[in-house]
Coordinates of C-alpha atoms in Angstrom, one line a residue:
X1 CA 156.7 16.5 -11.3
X2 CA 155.3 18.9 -8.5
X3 CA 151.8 19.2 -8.0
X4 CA 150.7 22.6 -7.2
X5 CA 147.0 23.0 -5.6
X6 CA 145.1 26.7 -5.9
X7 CA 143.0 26.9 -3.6
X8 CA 140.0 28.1 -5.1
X9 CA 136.8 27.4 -5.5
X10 CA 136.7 30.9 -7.6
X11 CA 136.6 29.8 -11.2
X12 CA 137.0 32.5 -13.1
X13 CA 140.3 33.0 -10.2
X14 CA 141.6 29.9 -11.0
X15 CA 141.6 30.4 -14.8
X16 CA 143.2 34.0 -14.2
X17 CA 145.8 32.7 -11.8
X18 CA 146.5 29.6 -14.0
X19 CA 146.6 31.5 -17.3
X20 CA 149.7 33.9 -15.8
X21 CA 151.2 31.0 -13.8
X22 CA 151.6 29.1 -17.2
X23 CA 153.5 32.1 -19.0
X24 CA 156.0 32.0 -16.3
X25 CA 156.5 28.3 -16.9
X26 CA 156.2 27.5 -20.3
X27 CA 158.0 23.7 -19.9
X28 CA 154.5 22.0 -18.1
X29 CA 156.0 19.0 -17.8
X30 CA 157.7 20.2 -14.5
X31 CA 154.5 20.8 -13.1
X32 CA 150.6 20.2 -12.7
X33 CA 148.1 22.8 -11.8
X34 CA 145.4 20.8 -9.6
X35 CA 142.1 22.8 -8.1
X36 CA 140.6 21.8 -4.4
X37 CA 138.2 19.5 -6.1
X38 CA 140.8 17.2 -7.4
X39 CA 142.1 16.9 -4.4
X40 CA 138.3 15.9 -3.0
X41 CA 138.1 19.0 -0.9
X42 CA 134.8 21.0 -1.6
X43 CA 133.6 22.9 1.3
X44 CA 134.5 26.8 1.3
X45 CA 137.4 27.1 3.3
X46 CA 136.5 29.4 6.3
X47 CA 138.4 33.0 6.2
X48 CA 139.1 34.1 9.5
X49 CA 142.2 36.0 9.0
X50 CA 142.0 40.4 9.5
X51 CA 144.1 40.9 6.6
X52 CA 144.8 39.5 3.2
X53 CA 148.1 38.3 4.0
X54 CA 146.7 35.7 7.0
X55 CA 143.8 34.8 4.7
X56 CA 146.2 33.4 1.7
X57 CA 147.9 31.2 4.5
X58 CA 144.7 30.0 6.1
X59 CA 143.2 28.6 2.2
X60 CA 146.8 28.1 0.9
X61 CA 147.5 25.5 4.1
X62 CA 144.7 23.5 3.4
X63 CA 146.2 21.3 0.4
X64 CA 149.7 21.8 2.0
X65 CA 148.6 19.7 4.9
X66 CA 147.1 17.3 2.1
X67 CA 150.6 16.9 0.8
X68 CA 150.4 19.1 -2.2
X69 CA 152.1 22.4 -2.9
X70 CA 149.2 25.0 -1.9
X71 CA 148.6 27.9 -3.6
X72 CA 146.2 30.7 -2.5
X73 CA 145.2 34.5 -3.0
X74 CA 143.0 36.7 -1.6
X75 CA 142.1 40.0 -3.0
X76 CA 140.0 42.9 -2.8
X77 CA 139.4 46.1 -3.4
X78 CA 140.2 49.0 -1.2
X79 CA 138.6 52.5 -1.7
X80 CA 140.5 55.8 0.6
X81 CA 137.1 57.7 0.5
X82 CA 136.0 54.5 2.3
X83 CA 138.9 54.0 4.8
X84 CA 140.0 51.2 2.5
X85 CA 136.9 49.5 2.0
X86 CA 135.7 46.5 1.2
X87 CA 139.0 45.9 1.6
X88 CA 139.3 41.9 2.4
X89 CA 135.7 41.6 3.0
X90 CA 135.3 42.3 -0.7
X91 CA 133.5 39.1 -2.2
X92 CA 131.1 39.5 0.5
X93 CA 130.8 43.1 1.0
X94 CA 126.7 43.9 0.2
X95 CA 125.9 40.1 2.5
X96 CA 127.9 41.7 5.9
X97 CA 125.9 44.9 5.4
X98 CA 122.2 43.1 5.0
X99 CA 122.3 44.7 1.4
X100 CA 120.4 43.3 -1.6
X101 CA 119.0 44.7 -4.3
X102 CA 118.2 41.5 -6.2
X103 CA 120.9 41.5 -8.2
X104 CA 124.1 38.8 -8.2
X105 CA 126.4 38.6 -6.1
X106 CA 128.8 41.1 -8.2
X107 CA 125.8 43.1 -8.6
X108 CA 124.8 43.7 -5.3
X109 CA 128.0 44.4 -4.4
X110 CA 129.1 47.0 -7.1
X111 CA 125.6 48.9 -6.3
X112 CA 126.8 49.3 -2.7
X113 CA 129.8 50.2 -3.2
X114 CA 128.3 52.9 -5.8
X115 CA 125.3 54.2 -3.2
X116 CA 128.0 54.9 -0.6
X117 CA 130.2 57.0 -3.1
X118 CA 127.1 58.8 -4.2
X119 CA 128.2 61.7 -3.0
X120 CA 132.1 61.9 -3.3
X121 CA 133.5 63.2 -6.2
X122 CA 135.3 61.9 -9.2
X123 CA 138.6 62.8 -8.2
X124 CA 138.6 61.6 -5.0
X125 CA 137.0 58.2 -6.1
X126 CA 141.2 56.6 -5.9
X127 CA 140.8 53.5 -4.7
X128 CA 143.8 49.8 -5.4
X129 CA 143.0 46.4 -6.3
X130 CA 145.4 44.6 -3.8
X131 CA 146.4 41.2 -4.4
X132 CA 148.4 38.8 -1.4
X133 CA 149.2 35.3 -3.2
X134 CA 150.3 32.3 -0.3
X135 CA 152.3 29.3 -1.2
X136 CA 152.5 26.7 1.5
X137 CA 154.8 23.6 1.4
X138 CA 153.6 20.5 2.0
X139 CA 152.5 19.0 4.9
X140 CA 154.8 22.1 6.9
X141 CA 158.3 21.5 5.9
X142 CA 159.0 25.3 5.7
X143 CA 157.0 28.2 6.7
X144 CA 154.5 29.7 3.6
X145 CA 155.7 32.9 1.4
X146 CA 153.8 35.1 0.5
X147 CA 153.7 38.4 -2.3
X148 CA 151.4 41.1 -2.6
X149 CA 150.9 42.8 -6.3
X150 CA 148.7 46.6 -6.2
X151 CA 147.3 48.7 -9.3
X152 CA 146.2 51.8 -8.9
X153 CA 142.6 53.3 -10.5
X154 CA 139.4 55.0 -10.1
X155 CA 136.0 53.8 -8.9
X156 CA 133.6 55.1 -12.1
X157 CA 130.6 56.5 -11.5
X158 CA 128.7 53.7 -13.6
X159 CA 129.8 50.5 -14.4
X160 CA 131.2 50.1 -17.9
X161 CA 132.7 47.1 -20.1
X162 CA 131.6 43.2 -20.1
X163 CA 135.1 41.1 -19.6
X164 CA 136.4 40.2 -15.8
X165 CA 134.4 40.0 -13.0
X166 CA 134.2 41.4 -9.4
X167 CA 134.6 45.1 -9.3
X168 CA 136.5 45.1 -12.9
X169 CA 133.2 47.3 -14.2
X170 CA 133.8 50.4 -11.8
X171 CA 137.3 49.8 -11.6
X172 CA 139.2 52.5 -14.5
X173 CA 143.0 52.0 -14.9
X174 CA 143.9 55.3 -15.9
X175 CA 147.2 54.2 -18.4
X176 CA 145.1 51.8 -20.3
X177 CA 141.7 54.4 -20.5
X178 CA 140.0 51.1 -19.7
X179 CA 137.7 50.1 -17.0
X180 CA 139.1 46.9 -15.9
X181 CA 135.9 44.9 -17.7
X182 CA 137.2 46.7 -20.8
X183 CA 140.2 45.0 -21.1
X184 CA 140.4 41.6 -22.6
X185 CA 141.8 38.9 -20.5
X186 CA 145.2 38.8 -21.7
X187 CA 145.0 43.0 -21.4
X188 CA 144.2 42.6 -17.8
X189 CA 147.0 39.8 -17.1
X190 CA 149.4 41.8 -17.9
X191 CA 149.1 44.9 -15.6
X192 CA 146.1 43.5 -12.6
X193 CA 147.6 43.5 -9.4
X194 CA 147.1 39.3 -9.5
X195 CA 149.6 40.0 -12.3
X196 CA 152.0 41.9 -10.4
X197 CA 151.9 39.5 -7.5
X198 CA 152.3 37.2 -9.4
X199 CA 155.9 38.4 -10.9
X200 CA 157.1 38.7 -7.4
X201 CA 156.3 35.3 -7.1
X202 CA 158.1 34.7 -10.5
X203 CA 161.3 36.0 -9.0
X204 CA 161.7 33.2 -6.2
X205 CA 161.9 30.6 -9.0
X206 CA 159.2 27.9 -6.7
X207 CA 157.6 27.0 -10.2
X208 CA 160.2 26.6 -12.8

């Protein structure tokens, strides 16, 4: 049996991540699905890395050289009217720009990202979710892979729907007429770009 570590400390990530991971391995007796804290590691795991790809290696390594299969994404949103922002600093976008409005987390960062596309139109509101998933060998014995899944939408004006989490509220995916938050989980699994990064993965047969 392999043991596969996602390295997250993201809950509503790791149930995402796991939920698709386990449709493209229905026989789970090949395989278990462990998080950093069964492992014993809970401290965040710095991200240092400029672009999504080198910050999936950096969290991904950290169970590999534990011994463990590592498995790691980072994602974000990246908006063109903003030059691709929040791009990877997306979880933490309203903190790194001293903005609170004394909401959550998610909150403060969906009403900055809304106050700096006050004035841009509808139509020019494209924006990607982008998705880079790492998977590190144990303990070094290859060097890591890694996959990147996109979806196209539309930053909304207002936020709308209750479901995901993030930027899902703003977020509309034009084929489904659905904000992101509109969808129910296993609406969103099937088309997010975690999804589609995912399916690459899928392809290189590591979980089976």
């Amino acid at each position: 049996m392999m043991d596969f570590v996602l390295a997250s400390h993201n809950r509503r990530k790791i149930a995402e991540l796991e939920a698709i991971l386990r449709t493209f391995a229905p026989d789970q007796t090949k395989f278990r699905l462990l998080s950093l804290e069964d492992i014993g590691v809970t401290e965040e795991i710095a991200e240092g890395g400029a672009t999504f790809e080198e910050n999936a290696i950096i969290k991904a390594s950290v169970p590999a050289s534990r011994g463990y299969w590592g498995i790691a994404d980072d994602s974000g949103l990246c908006v063109d009217a903003l030059d691709g922002e929040p791009g990877i600093w997306s979880a933490r976008y309203a903190s790194i720009n001293n903005f609170d409005a004394g909401l959550s987390a998610d909150g403060n960062n969906n009403m900055l990202l809304l106050q700096k596309l006050k004035d841009v139109p509808l139509e020019q509101r494209t924006a990607k979710f982008v998705c880079v998933i790492a998977v590190c060998p144990p303990l070094g014995k290859a060097d890591p892979i890694t996959v990147r899944g996109e979806c196209p939408g539309i930053i909304l004006e207002a936020p709308r729907g209750t479901e995901g989490f993030g930027y899902d509220p703003l977020f509309y995916y034009e084929p489904a007429g659905k904000t992101f938050a509109e969808l129910t989980a296993d609406e969103k699994n099937e088309v997010s770009h975690r999804a589609r990064a995912l399916t690459e993965l899928k392809e290189m047969k590591i979980i089976k």
